[in-house]
Coordinates of C-alpha atoms and ligand atoms in Angstrom, one line a residue:
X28 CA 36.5 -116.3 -199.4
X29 CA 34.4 -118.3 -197.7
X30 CA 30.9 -117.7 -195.8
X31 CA 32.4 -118.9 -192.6
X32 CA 35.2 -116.8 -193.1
X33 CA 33.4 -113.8 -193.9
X34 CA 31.4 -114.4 -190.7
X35 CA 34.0 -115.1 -188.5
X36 CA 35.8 -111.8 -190.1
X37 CA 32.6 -109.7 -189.2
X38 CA 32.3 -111.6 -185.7
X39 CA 35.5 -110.0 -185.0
X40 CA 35.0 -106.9 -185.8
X41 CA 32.3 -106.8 -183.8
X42 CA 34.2 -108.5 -180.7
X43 CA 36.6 -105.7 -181.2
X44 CA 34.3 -102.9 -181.2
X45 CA 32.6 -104.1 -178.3
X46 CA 36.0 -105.0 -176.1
X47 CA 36.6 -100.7 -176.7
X48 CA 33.6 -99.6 -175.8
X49 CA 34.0 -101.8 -172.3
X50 CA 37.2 -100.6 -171.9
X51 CA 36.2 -96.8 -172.7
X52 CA 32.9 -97.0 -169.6
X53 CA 35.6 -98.8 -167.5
X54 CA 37.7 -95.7 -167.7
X55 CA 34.7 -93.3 -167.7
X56 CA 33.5 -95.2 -164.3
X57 CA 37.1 -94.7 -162.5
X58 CA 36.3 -91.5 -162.1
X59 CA 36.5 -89.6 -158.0
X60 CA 35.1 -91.1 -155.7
X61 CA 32.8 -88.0 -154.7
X62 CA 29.5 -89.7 -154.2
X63 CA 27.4 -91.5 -151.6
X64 CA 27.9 -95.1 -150.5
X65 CA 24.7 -96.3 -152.3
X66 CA 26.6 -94.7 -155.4
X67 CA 29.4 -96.1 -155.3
X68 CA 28.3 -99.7 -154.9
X69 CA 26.1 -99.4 -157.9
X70 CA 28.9 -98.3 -159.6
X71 CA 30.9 -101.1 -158.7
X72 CA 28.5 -103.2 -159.3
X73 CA 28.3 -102.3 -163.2
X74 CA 32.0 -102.2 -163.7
X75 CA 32.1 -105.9 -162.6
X76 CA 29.4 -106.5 -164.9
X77 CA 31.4 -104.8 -167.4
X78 CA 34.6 -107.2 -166.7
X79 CA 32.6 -110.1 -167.1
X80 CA 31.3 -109.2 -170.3
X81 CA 34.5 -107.7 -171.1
X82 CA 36.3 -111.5 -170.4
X83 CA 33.2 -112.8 -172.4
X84 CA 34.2 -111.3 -175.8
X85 CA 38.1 -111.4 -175.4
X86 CA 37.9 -115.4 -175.1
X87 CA 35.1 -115.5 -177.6
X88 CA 37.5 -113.5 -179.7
X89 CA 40.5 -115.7 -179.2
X90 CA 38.2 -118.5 -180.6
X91 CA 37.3 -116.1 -183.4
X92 CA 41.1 -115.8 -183.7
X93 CA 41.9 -119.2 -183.8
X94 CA 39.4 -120.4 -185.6
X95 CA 40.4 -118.3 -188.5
X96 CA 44.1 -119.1 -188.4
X97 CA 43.1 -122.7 -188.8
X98 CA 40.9 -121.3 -191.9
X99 CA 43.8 -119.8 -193.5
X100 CA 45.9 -123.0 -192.7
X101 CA 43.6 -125.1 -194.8
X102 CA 42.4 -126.7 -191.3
X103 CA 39.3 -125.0 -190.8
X104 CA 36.8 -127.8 -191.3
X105 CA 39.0 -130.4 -189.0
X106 CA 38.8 -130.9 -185.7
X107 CA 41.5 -129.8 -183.8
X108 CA 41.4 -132.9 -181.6
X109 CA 40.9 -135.7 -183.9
X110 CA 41.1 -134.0 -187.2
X111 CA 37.6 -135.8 -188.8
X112 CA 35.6 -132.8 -191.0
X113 CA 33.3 -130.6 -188.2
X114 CA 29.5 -131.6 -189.5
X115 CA 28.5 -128.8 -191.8
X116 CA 25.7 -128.0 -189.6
X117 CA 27.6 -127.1 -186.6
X118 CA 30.1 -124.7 -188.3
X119 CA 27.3 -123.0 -189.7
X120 CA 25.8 -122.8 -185.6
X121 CA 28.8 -122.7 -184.5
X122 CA 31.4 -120.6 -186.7
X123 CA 34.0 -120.4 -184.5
X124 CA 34.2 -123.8 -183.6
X125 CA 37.3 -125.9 -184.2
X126 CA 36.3 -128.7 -182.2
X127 CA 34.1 -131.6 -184.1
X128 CA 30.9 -132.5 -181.6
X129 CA 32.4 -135.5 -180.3
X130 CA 35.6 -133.8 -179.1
X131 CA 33.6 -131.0 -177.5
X132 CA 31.3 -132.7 -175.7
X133 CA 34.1 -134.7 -174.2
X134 CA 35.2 -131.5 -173.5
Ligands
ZN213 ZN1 37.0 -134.4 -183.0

């Protein structure tokens, strides 16, 4: 197996742990509405903070997810747009990416 797969492998773990504990204060947060105004929009507040992060990891884990299918594929190193090797460099900065520096700053 290779570095970048073991990393990517770990990186999702991670993502994975971290998407169940947002989704566990999400449901810890719904709870009555019992308390003051100030309260409440405080509490809002955080569980919009929580969705946010919450949509942070689930797309950084459907990189991690894609990026690792192209891995077992034998595509890993290519970019997914023009299929020239990704610079060693920026897989190791960038593990997830499948996209070679050209073709992502295009965007
Ligand atoms: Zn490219």
């Amino acid at each position: 197996m290779s570095d970048r797969q073991e990393r990517l492998e770990t990186l999702r773990d991670e993502l994975i742990d971290r998407l169940e504990r947002y989704r566990a204060d999400k449901t810890r947060a719904g709870g009555p509405l019992d308390k003051d105004l100030e309260e409440q929009s405080i509490e809002l507040e955080n569980a919009e903070t929580i969705d946010s992060l919450e949509n942070e990891a689930e797309e950084e884990l459907i990189q991690v997810m894609h990026a690792l299918a192209r891995i077992r594929e034998g595509q890993g190193e290519n970019c997914e747009n023009c299929g020239e090797l990704i610079d060693e460099a920026r897989l190791s900065a960038v593990p997830f990416t499948t996209l070679c520096r050209d073709c992502a700053e295009a965007g």
